Structure formats: structure tokens, C-alpha cells
CSV table of C-alpha atoms and ligand atoms in Angstrom, one decimal:
chain,number,residue,atom,x,y,z
A,1,UNK,CA,0.0,0.0,0.0
A,2,UNK,CA,1.4,3.3,-1.0
A,3,UNK,CA,0.9,6.2,1.3
A,4,UNK,CA,-2.0,8.6,0.4
A,5,UNK,CA,-1.3,12.1,-0.8
A,6,UNK,CA,-2.3,15.2,1.1
A,7,UNK,CA,-2.4,18.4,-0.9
A,8,UNK,CA,-1.5,21.9,0.2
A,9,UNK,CA,-2.5,24.8,-2.0
A,10,UNK,CA,0.2,27.5,-2.4
A,11,UNK,CA,-0.2,30.7,-4.4
A,12,UNK,CA,-0.6,29.2,-7.8
A,13,UNK,CA,0.8,25.7,-7.3
A,14,UNK,CA,0.1,22.6,-5.3
A,15,UNK,CA,2.4,20.8,-2.9
A,16,UNK,CA,1.6,17.1,-2.7
A,17,UNK,CA,2.8,15.1,0.4
A,18,UNK,CA,2.8,11.3,0.4
A,19,UNK,CA,3.7,8.5,-2.1
A,20,UNK,CA,4.5,10.1,-5.5
A,21,UNK,CA,2.9,7.0,-7.1
A,22,UNK,CA,-0.4,8.3,-5.9
A,23,UNK,CA,0.2,11.9,-6.8
A,24,UNK,CA,-0.8,13.9,-9.8
A,25,UNK,CA,2.5,13.5,-11.6
A,26,UNK,CA,1.3,10.6,-13.8
A,27,UNK,CA,-1.7,12.7,-14.9
A,28,UNK,CA,0.3,15.8,-15.4
A,29,UNK,CA,2.9,14.0,-17.5
A,30,UNK,CA,0.1,12.5,-19.7
A,31,UNK,CA,-2.0,15.6,-19.9
A,32,UNK,CA,0.2,18.7,-19.8
A,33,UNK,CA,3.6,17.5,-21.1
A,34,UNK,CA,2.9,14.4,-23.2
A,35,UNK,CA,4.8,15.3,-26.3
A,36,UNK,CA,7.2,17.8,-24.6
A,37,UNK,CA,10.8,17.1,-23.6
A,38,UNK,CA,11.4,16.2,-20.0
A,39,UNK,CA,14.7,16.9,-18.3
A,40,UNK,CA,15.6,15.5,-14.9
A,41,UNK,CA,18.3,17.4,-13.0
A,42,UNK,CA,20.1,15.2,-10.4
A,43,UNK,CA,23.4,15.3,-8.5
A,44,UNK,CA,25.6,12.2,-8.2
A,45,UNK,CA,23.9,11.0,-5.1
A,46,UNK,CA,20.3,11.4,-6.2
A,47,UNK,CA,21.3,9.8,-9.5
A,48,UNK,CA,22.4,6.8,-7.6
A,49,UNK,CA,19.6,6.7,-4.9
A,50,UNK,CA,16.5,8.3,-6.4
A,51,UNK,CA,16.6,8.4,-10.2
A,52,UNK,CA,15.7,4.7,-10.9
A,53,UNK,CA,12.6,4.9,-8.6
A,54,UNK,CA,11.4,7.8,-10.7
A,55,UNK,CA,12.1,6.6,-14.1
A,56,UNK,CA,10.8,3.1,-13.6
A,57,UNK,CA,7.7,4.3,-11.9
A,58,UNK,CA,6.7,6.8,-14.7
A,59,UNK,CA,7.1,5.4,-18.2
A,60,UNK,CA,6.7,8.9,-19.6
A,61,UNK,CA,10.1,9.6,-18.1
A,62,UNK,CA,11.9,6.7,-19.8
A,63,UNK,CA,13.4,8.9,-22.5
A,64,UNK,CA,13.9,12.0,-20.3
A,65,UNK,CA,17.3,13.7,-20.7
A,66,UNK,CA,19.3,13.4,-17.5
A,67,UNK,CA,21.6,16.2,-16.4
A,68,UNK,CA,23.9,15.4,-13.5
A,69,UNK,CA,25.4,18.3,-11.5
A,70,UNK,CA,28.2,17.9,-9.0
A,71,UNK,CA,26.8,17.5,-5.4
A,72,UNK,CA,27.5,20.1,-2.7
A,73,UNK,CA,27.0,23.7,-1.7
A,74,UNK,CA,30.3,24.7,-3.3
A,75,UNK,CA,28.7,23.8,-6.6
A,76,UNK,CA,25.6,26.1,-6.2
A,77,UNK,CA,27.3,28.5,-8.6
A,78,UNK,CA,26.4,30.5,-11.8
A,79,UNK,CA,29.2,28.5,-13.8
A,80,UNK,CA,27.2,25.3,-13.3
A,81,UNK,CA,24.1,27.0,-14.5
A,82,UNK,CA,25.8,28.3,-17.6
A,83,UNK,CA,26.9,24.8,-18.5
A,84,UNK,CA,23.4,23.5,-18.1
A,85,UNK,CA,21.9,26.3,-20.3
A,86,UNK,CA,24.5,25.3,-23.0
A,87,UNK,CA,23.4,21.6,-22.7
A,88,UNK,CA,19.7,22.6,-22.9
A,89,UNK,CA,20.5,24.6,-26.0
A,90,UNK,CA,22.4,21.6,-27.5
A,91,UNK,CA,19.5,19.3,-26.8
A,92,UNK,CA,17.1,21.8,-28.5
A,93,UNK,CA,15.0,22.2,-25.4
A,94,UNK,CA,12.1,24.5,-26.2
A,95,UNK,CA,9.9,26.5,-23.9
A,96,UNK,CA,7.2,23.8,-23.5
A,97,UNK,CA,9.7,21.4,-21.9
A,98,UNK,CA,9.6,20.4,-18.3
A,99,UNK,CA,12.4,20.3,-15.9
A,100,UNK,CA,12.2,18.0,-13.0
A,101,UNK,CA,14.5,18.8,-10.1
A,102,UNK,CA,15.3,15.6,-8.2
A,103,UNK,CA,17.5,16.4,-5.2
A,104,UNK,CA,18.2,18.3,-2.1
A,105,UNK,CA,18.1,22.1,-1.7
A,106,UNK,CA,21.1,22.6,-3.9
A,107,UNK,CA,19.4,21.0,-6.8
A,108,UNK,CA,16.0,22.5,-6.2
A,109,UNK,CA,17.5,26.1,-5.8
A,110,UNK,CA,19.9,25.7,-8.7
A,111,UNK,CA,17.5,23.7,-11.0
A,112,UNK,CA,14.6,26.2,-10.3
A,113,UNK,CA,16.9,29.1,-11.2
A,114,UNK,CA,18.1,27.3,-14.4
A,115,UNK,CA,14.5,26.7,-15.5
A,116,UNK,CA,13.4,30.2,-14.6
A,117,UNK,CA,16.1,32.0,-16.7
A,118,UNK,CA,16.2,29.6,-19.7
A,119,UNK,CA,14.3,31.1,-22.7
A,120,UNK,CA,12.7,33.5,-20.1
A,121,UNK,CA,11.4,30.6,-18.1
A,122,UNK,CA,10.2,27.0,-18.6
A,123,UNK,CA,8.0,25.0,-16.2
A,124,UNK,CA,9.7,23.0,-13.5
A,125,UNK,CA,8.6,20.6,-10.7
A,126,UNK,CA,10.5,19.9,-7.6
A,127,UNK,CA,10.9,16.4,-6.1
A,128,UNK,CA,12.8,17.1,-3.0
A,129,UNK,CA,15.0,14.2,-1.7
A,130,UNK,CA,16.3,15.6,1.5
A,131,UNK,CA,14.2,16.4,4.5
A,132,UNK,CA,15.5,19.9,4.4
A,133,UNK,CA,14.4,20.4,0.9
A,134,UNK,CA,11.1,18.7,1.6
A,135,UNK,CA,10.1,21.0,4.5
A,136,UNK,CA,11.8,24.1,3.2
A,137,UNK,CA,14.0,24.6,0.2
A,138,UNK,CA,11.7,23.2,-2.5
A,139,UNK,CA,8.6,25.2,-1.2
A,140,UNK,CA,8.1,28.9,-1.6
A,141,UNK,CA,9.6,29.9,-4.9
A,142,UNK,CA,13.0,31.1,-3.9
A,143,UNK,CA,15.5,29.9,-6.6
A,144,UNK,CA,19.1,31.0,-7.0
A,145,UNK,CA,22.8,30.3,-6.5
A,146,UNK,CA,25.7,31.7,-4.4
A,147,UNK,CA,28.1,34.3,-5.6
A,148,UNK,CA,31.5,32.9,-4.6
A,149,UNK,CA,30.8,32.4,-0.9
A,150,UNK,CA,27.9,34.9,-0.6
A,151,UNK,CA,24.8,32.8,-0.1
A,152,UNK,CA,21.9,33.0,-2.6
A,153,UNK,CA,23.3,36.4,-3.8
A,154,UNK,CA,21.8,35.7,-7.4
A,155,UNK,CA,18.3,34.5,-7.7
A,156,UNK,CA,14.6,35.2,-8.3
A,157,UNK,CA,11.3,34.3,-7.1
A,158,UNK,CA,9.9,31.7,-9.5
A,159,UNK,CA,7.1,29.3,-8.6
A,160,UNK,CA,7.2,25.6,-9.5
A,161,UNK,CA,4.4,23.9,-11.4
A,162,UNK,CA,4.1,21.3,-8.6
A,163,UNK,CA,6.0,19.9,-5.7
A,164,UNK,CA,6.0,16.2,-4.9
A,165,UNK,CA,7.1,15.4,-1.4
A,166,UNK,CA,7.6,11.7,-0.9
A,167,UNK,CA,9.3,10.6,2.3
A,168,UNK,CA,10.4,7.4,0.6
A,169,UNK,CA,13.6,9.2,-0.4
A,170,UNK,CA,14.6,9.7,3.2
A,171,UNK,CA,15.4,6.1,3.5
A,172,UNK,CA,19.0,6.7,2.0
A,173,UNK,CA,19.7,9.8,4.2
A,174,UNK,CA,22.0,9.4,7.3
A,175,UNK,CA,21.0,10.7,10.7
A,176,UNK,CA,23.0,13.9,10.2
A,177,UNK,CA,21.1,14.7,7.1
A,178,UNK,CA,17.8,14.1,8.8
A,179,UNK,CA,18.9,16.4,11.6
A,180,UNK,CA,19.9,18.9,9.0
A,181,UNK,CA,16.3,19.0,7.8
A,182,UNK,CA,14.8,19.0,11.4
A,183,UNK,CA,16.7,22.4,12.0
A,184,UNK,CA,14.5,24.2,9.6
A,185,UNK,CA,11.4,22.5,11.1
A,186,UNK,CA,12.5,23.7,14.5
A,187,UNK,CA,12.7,27.2,13.0
A,188,UNK,CA,9.1,26.9,11.8
A,189,UNK,CA,8.0,26.1,15.3
A,190,UNK,CA,10.1,28.9,16.8
A,191,UNK,CA,8.7,31.6,14.6
A,192,UNK,CA,5.1,30.4,14.2
A,193,UNK,CA,4.0,27.5,16.3
A,194,UNK,CA,4.8,26.4,19.8
A,195,UNK,CA,2.8,23.2,19.1
A,196,UNK,CA,5.2,22.3,16.2
A,197,UNK,CA,8.2,23.1,18.4
A,198,UNK,CA,6.8,20.8,21.2
A,199,UNK,CA,6.0,18.0,18.9
A,200,UNK,CA,9.6,18.1,17.4
A,201,UNK,CA,11.2,18.3,20.9
A,202,UNK,CA,9.2,15.1,21.8
A,203,UNK,CA,10.4,13.6,18.5
A,204,UNK,CA,14.0,14.3,19.2
A,205,UNK,CA,13.8,13.3,22.8
A,206,UNK,CA,12.2,9.9,22.0
A,207,UNK,CA,14.1,9.4,18.8
A,208,UNK,CA,10.8,9.1,16.8
A,209,UNK,CA,11.2,8.9,13.1
A,210,UNK,CA,10.0,11.8,10.9
A,211,UNK,CA,6.8,10.9,9.0
A,212,UNK,CA,4.6,12.4,6.4
A,213,UNK,CA,2.3,13.9,8.9
A,214,UNK,CA,5.0,16.1,10.6
A,215,UNK,CA,6.5,16.9,7.3
A,216,UNK,CA,3.0,18.1,6.2
A,217,UNK,CA,2.6,20.2,9.3
A,218,UNK,CA,6.0,21.9,8.8
A,219,UNK,CA,5.4,22.7,5.1
A,220,UNK,CA,2.0,23.9,6.1
A,221,UNK,CA,3.5,26.5,8.5
A,222,UNK,CA,6.0,27.7,5.8
A,223,UNK,CA,3.2,27.7,3.1
A,224,UNK,CA,1.0,29.9,5.3
A,225,UNK,CA,3.7,32.4,5.7
A,226,UNK,CA,4.6,32.4,2.0
A,227,UNK,CA,0.9,32.8,0.9
A,228,UNK,CA,0.6,35.8,3.1
A,229,UNK,CA,3.7,37.5,1.7
A,230,UNK,CA,5.1,35.7,-1.4
A,231,UNK,CA,7.8,38.2,-2.3
A,232,UNK,CA,9.1,38.9,1.2
A,233,UNK,CA,7.8,42.3,1.8
A,234,UNK,CA,7.3,41.8,5.5
A,235,UNK,CA,5.8,38.6,7.2
A,236,UNK,CA,8.0,36.2,5.1
A,237,UNK,CA,11.1,37.7,6.6
A,238,UNK,CA,10.4,35.7,9.7
A,239,UNK,CA,11.5,32.6,7.8
A,240,UNK,CA,15.0,34.1,7.9
A,241,UNK,CA,15.2,33.5,11.7
A,242,UNK,CA,18.7,32.1,12.4
A,243,UNK,CA,19.8,32.8,8.8
A,244,UNK,CA,21.6,36.3,9.3
A,245,UNK,CA,24.2,34.7,11.5
A,246,UNK,CA,23.7,31.1,10.1
A,247,UNK,CA,24.5,32.2,6.5
A,248,UNK,CA,27.5,34.1,7.7
A,249,UNK,CA,28.8,31.0,9.4
A,250,UNK,CA,28.0,29.0,6.2
A,251,UNK,CA,29.9,31.5,4.1
A,252,UNK,CA,32.9,31.5,6.5
A,253,UNK,CA,33.3,27.8,6.1
A,254,UNK,CA,32.7,27.9,2.4
A,255,UNK,CA,35.6,30.4,2.2
A,256,UNK,CA,37.8,28.0,4.2
A,257,UNK,CA,36.7,25.3,1.6
A,258,UNK,CA,35.3,23.2,4.4
A,259,UNK,CA,31.5,23.6,3.7
A,260,UNK,CA,29.3,22.7,6.6
A,261,UNK,CA,25.6,21.6,6.5
A,262,UNK,CA,23.1,24.4,6.0
A,263,UNK,CA,21.1,23.0,8.8
A,264,UNK,CA,24.0,22.9,11.3
A,265,UNK,CA,24.9,26.5,10.5
A,266,UNK,CA,21.2,27.5,11.0
A,267,UNK,CA,21.1,25.8,14.3
A,268,UNK,CA,24.1,27.8,15.5
A,269,UNK,CA,22.5,30.9,13.9
A,270,UNK,CA,19.2,30.3,15.8
A,271,UNK,CA,21.0,29.8,19.2
A,272,UNK,CA,22.9,33.0,18.7
A,273,UNK,CA,19.9,35.0,17.5
A,274,UNK,CA,17.8,33.6,20.4
A,275,UNK,CA,20.6,34.9,22.7
A,276,UNK,CA,20.4,38.3,21.0
A,277,UNK,CA,16.5,38.1,21.4
A,278,UNK,CA,17.1,37.7,25.2
A,279,UNK,CA,19.8,40.5,25.4
A,280,UNK,CA,17.2,42.7,23.6
A,281,UNK,CA,14.7,42.0,26.3
A,282,UNK,CA,12.3,40.2,23.9
A,283,UNK,CA,12.7,36.5,24.9
A,284,UNK,CA,12.6,35.3,28.4
A,285,UNK,CA,15.7,33.6,29.9
A,286,UNK,CA,13.7,30.5,30.6
A,287,UNK,CA,12.6,30.0,26.9
A,288,UNK,CA,16.2,30.8,25.7
A,289,UNK,CA,17.4,28.0,28.1
A,290,UNK,CA,14.8,25.7,26.6
A,291,UNK,CA,15.9,26.4,23.0
A,292,UNK,CA,19.6,26.1,23.8
A,293,UNK,CA,19.2,22.9,25.8
A,294,UNK,CA,17.3,21.2,23.0
A,295,UNK,CA,19.7,22.3,20.3
A,296,UNK,CA,22.9,21.5,22.3
A,297,UNK,CA,21.6,18.0,23.0
A,298,UNK,CA,20.9,17.3,19.3
A,299,UNK,CA,23.5,19.3,17.3
A,300,UNK,CA,27.3,19.4,17.7
A,301,UNK,CA,29.0,22.8,18.3
A,302,UNK,CA,30.4,24.4,15.2
A,303,UNK,CA,34.1,25.1,16.0
A,304,UNK,CA,35.5,28.6,15.2
A,305,UNK,CA,37.4,31.1,17.2
A,306,UNK,CA,36.8,34.7,18.1
A,307,UNK,CA,39.4,35.5,15.3
A,308,UNK,CA,36.5,34.8,12.9
A,309,UNK,CA,34.2,37.4,14.2
A,310,UNK,CA,35.3,40.4,12.0
A,311,UNK,CA,34.9,38.2,8.9
A,312,UNK,CA,31.4,36.9,10.2
A,313,UNK,CA,30.2,40.6,10.7
A,314,UNK,CA,31.5,41.4,7.3
A,315,UNK,CA,29.2,38.6,5.7
A,316,UNK,CA,26.3,39.8,7.9
A,317,UNK,CA,26.7,43.3,6.4
A,318,UNK,CA,26.0,41.7,3.0
A,319,UNK,CA,22.7,40.2,4.3
A,320,UNK,CA,19.8,40.7,1.9
A,321,UNK,CA,17.5,41.9,4.8
A,322,UNK,CA,19.7,44.8,5.8
A,323,UNK,CA,18.5,48.5,5.4
A,324,UNK,CA,20.5,51.7,5.4
A,325,UNK,CA,23.8,49.9,6.1
A,326,UNK,CA,22.4,48.4,9.4
A,327,UNK,CA,22.2,44.7,10.1
A,328,UNK,CA,18.6,43.8,10.4
A,329,UNK,CA,17.5,40.5,12.1
A,330,UNK,CA,14.4,38.5,13.0
A,331,UNK,CA,14.1,38.0,16.7
A,332,UNK,CA,12.0,35.9,18.9
A,333,UNK,CA,9.4,37.3,21.3
A,334,UNK,CA,8.7,33.8,22.6
A,335,UNK,CA,8.6,30.2,21.3
A,336,UNK,CA,6.1,30.5,18.4
A,337,UNK,CA,6.2,34.3,17.9
A,338,UNK,CA,8.8,36.4,16.0
A,339,UNK,CA,9.4,40.0,15.0
A,340,UNK,CA,11.3,41.2,11.7
A,341,UNK,CA,13.2,44.3,10.7
A,342,UNK,CA,15.0,44.7,14.1
A,343,UNK,CA,18.3,46.6,13.9
A,344,UNK,CA,20.9,44.9,15.9
A,345,UNK,CA,24.1,46.7,16.8
A,346,UNK,CA,27.4,45.0,16.0
A,347,UNK,CA,28.5,45.1,19.6
A,348,UNK,CA,25.5,42.9,20.6
A,349,UNK,CA,26.4,40.5,17.7
A,350,UNK,CA,30.0,40.3,18.8
A,351,UNK,CA,29.0,39.6,22.4
A,352,UNK,CA,26.6,36.8,21.3
A,353,UNK,CA,29.2,35.2,19.0
A,354,UNK,CA,31.6,35.2,21.9
A,355,UNK,CA,28.9,33.6,24.1
A,356,UNK,CA,28.5,30.8,21.5
A,357,UNK,CA,32.3,30.3,21.2
A,358,UNK,CA,33.0,30.4,25.0
A,359,UNK,CA,30.0,29.6,27.1
A,360,UNK,CA,27.2,28.1,25.2
A,361,UNK,CA,28.2,24.4,25.1
B,401,NAD,N1,15.0,28.2,-1.5
B,401,NAD,C1,14.7,28.1,-0.2
B,401,NAD,O1,13.7,28.6,0.3
B,401,NAD,C2,15.7,27.5,0.7
B,401,NAD,C3,15.4,27.2,2.0
B,401,NAD,C4,16.3,26.5,2.8
B,401,NAD,C5,17.5,26.1,2.3
B,401,NAD,N2,17.8,26.4,1.0
B,401,NAD,C6,19.1,25.9,0.4
B,401,NAD,O2,19.1,24.5,0.5
B,401,NAD,C7,20.5,24.0,0.5
B,401,NAD,C8,20.6,22.9,1.4
B,401,NAD,O3,19.8,21.9,1.0
B,401,NAD,P1,20.2,20.3,1.5
B,401,NAD,O4,20.5,20.4,2.9
B,401,NAD,O5,19.2,19.5,0.9
B,401,NAD,O6,21.6,20.1,0.7
B,401,NAD,P2,22.0,19.3,-0.6
B,401,NAD,O7,21.2,19.5,-1.7
B,401,NAD,O8,23.4,19.5,-0.7
B,401,NAD,O9,21.8,17.8,-0.1
B,401,NAD,C9,22.6,17.2,0.9
B,401,NAD,C10,23.4,16.0,0.5
B,401,NAD,O10,22.5,14.9,0.4
B,401,NAD,C11,22.6,14.2,-0.8
B,401,NAD,N3,21.2,13.6,-1.2
B,401,NAD,C12,20.1,14.2,-1.6
B,401,NAD,N4,19.1,13.4,-1.6
B,401,NAD,C13,19.5,12.3,-1.1
B,401,NAD,C14,18.9,11.0,-0.9
B,401,NAD,N5,17.6,10.8,-1.0
B,401,NAD,N6,19.7,9.9,-0.4
B,401,NAD,C15,21.1,10.1,-0.2
B,401,NAD,N7,21.7,11.3,-0.4
B,401,NAD,C16,20.9,12.4,-0.9
B,401,NAD,C17,23.1,15.2,-1.8
B,401,NAD,O11,23.7,14.8,-2.9
B,401,NAD,C18,24.0,16.1,-0.9
B,401,NAD,O12,25.2,15.4,-0.9
B,401,NAD,C19,21.3,25.3,0.8
B,401,NAD,O13,22.0,25.7,-0.5
B,401,NAD,C20,20.3,26.3,1.2
B,401,NAD,O14,20.7,27.6,0.9
B,401,NAD,C21,17.0,27.0,0.2
């Protein structure tokens, strides 16, 4: 028995959660793209672990062109897109074609960007294969690539035709990658839903497996925020909680050519930004302690010294949320409630980074 599919309606596309075999993909391939070219973008791991399941399950994809990208954040770069655009041109891919992004957040971000620029935009669907891309990266229409080490510096909002979230792909992910995804789910709880936070705390405490129901709940929270503000004029900024500091940490390690997992960087970012929330008299000390306790128990410390602080601040100065040369952050008022567009002085950021480096763990 394959799992039933539950649908979430986003702005002008659907997210389907459950077995892809019961999803609308078969119908869409028959009705919307029957005689059109199909291109599946994978990386070396999703080629090995996910591709066969898709092409043997959907006969319409038997003759799809497969484009394999190198795995890893360090390859989320414009040069890679350029090569793919050349390949699409060589394959004579026209504007009616469908791109299927089969992979983690690097593939859905890069593949969505490639599809949106090629010939002024062709349709794409996302089939996320990591937990992080299921609950976050594949949903919401942000596509793009890094510019050197600057995260997501190039990109555009571009909405997929459909998103198919099938937990079957999680079977080949290790525990670290599952925790990588749980970090963004924790963020959804922290900014919007104390209930979701509590369910996740219980899941981590009792080592319960992530299932479609909790994935659906997490996507639902993100989707509600995105529907309210698709182009990030206000409310959607809350989804960046933990990311001002987290992206800076990610950039710092990319520049050292020692990339770390996005989720690990975001956990450190959320701990530091929670500390800043308390220092700013928004979040109670008790709730800060609860957040830090849960994160410390489930995520390893990211090791860097105070010598890194000037570089980290430099990266934060490039953050897309900044205004008038000031670092803007999303801070927590309480678990389940956040405020955006708050200016944070560099001195508080430095103090908070030092707290993480010396006292937090
Ligand atoms: N667009 C957005 O709104 C958004 C939101 C959050 C994160 N992101 C981006 O997402 C990226 C991180 O995504 P990620 O954590 O999925 O990273 P990733 O795409 O690098 O995937 C992690 C690793 O898992 C491998 N993999 C993927 N699926 C697998 C499977 N089923 N079995 C075995 N291995 C598999 C990949 O090859 C890779 O090595 C970052 O670039 C981040 O900026 C984007």
C-alpha cells in the first residue's frame, strides 16, 4: 500500500505530500507534457539513490534527458548553470519542456533558477529528496545560486508547477542529514507554532522517526507564511530567523573550503539569534534556556574562534534583509512568535558570538 497524498495549496501551485505513485505526476505527464521534452536534474547522489525509482515508476520519463550536477553547496554557482543552459540549447529544449529537479536544496535552488532563466522561463517541478528540501528549500519559490561564498546572492522568485514530497527518499539519508532538515522544522516552530516546536522536541527526545504527517505540518507553516507574503515584503522575513548569523557562518566555512551543512549553520544561527533576542529583552531567559538545551543536545558545536568574528560581521553586512547599512534581524518574542526588521548593533552581535564560542556548550 502506498501512502495517500495530502495536498497543500500555495499561491498558484500545489504541494503534494505522500507517495509520488499516488500523486498527480502521472496525470500531469500525460495531460500537460505528453509530447514535450522532459529533463531531470540530479546530482551524483540522487542519480544513485533516487533516479531509478522515478524513471521506472513513470514510463513517460523513460526517455527524459538526465543532467547530472556535482553535489554540494560549493557547486551552487552560476558557472554550473551556464553549462546546463548550454546543454539545454544543444538538446534543442524548447519553452514547452518540463524540468524535474530531483534532489536536495542545492538541486531545487539551482534547477529552479536554471529553469526560470532559460528562454525566459520554462516549467519545473520539484521532487525534493532531503528532509531539508522537503520542508523548506523546495517550497516557496525562492530559486538561486551563491556568488562565490555569498549565499543566494543571485536569484529570483519563481514558482514551480508542482512539488511532490515523498518521504520514501529519506530512507537513504543518514542521521546527520535528517537532523539537517529538522533544524528548519524547528525554525518553523520557533517563529510560528509552539505546538510544532513541542512535537519536534518530543520527536528528538524519544528518537521518533520523521513521517509524512510532521513533514506536512512543517510545510503547512511555511506555506501559510509564503501565501501571506510571497515576495518577502514583510511577514515572510520571519522565515529568515537564524539565517543572518547562520548564512555568515556557512559563508565563513565555504571560504575555508570546508563547507558545513546548511542546517548545522542555521542551528548555530538560531541559538545566537535567540541569545540576541534575550539580550534585547524580547525573549525570556527560561525560553532561551529551553531552546539552547534542545539544540545543544541534538547538534554538535560548530568550532570557530573569536578571530573569525570580524569576517562573520562582514558577511552579515551583506545580508539581503539589511537596510541603510544596518544589520537587520528576525528576533524571537517567545517560542512561536517572532518580529522582523529589528536593527541589531554590531556590539551585541560580537558579544553573542563570543557567548556561543566560549559559554554556550
Ligand atoms: N529556496 C529556499 O527557500 C531554501 C530554504 C532553505 C534552504 N535552502 C538551500 O538548500 C540548500 C541545502 O539543502 P540540502 O541540505 O538538501 O543540501 P544538498 O542539496 O546539498 O543535499 C545534501 C546531500 O544529500 C545528498 N542527497 C540528496 N538526496 C539524497 C537521498 N535521498 N539519499 C542520499 N543522499 C541524498 C546530496 O547529494 C547532498 O550530498 C542550501 O543551499 C540552502 O541555501 C533554500
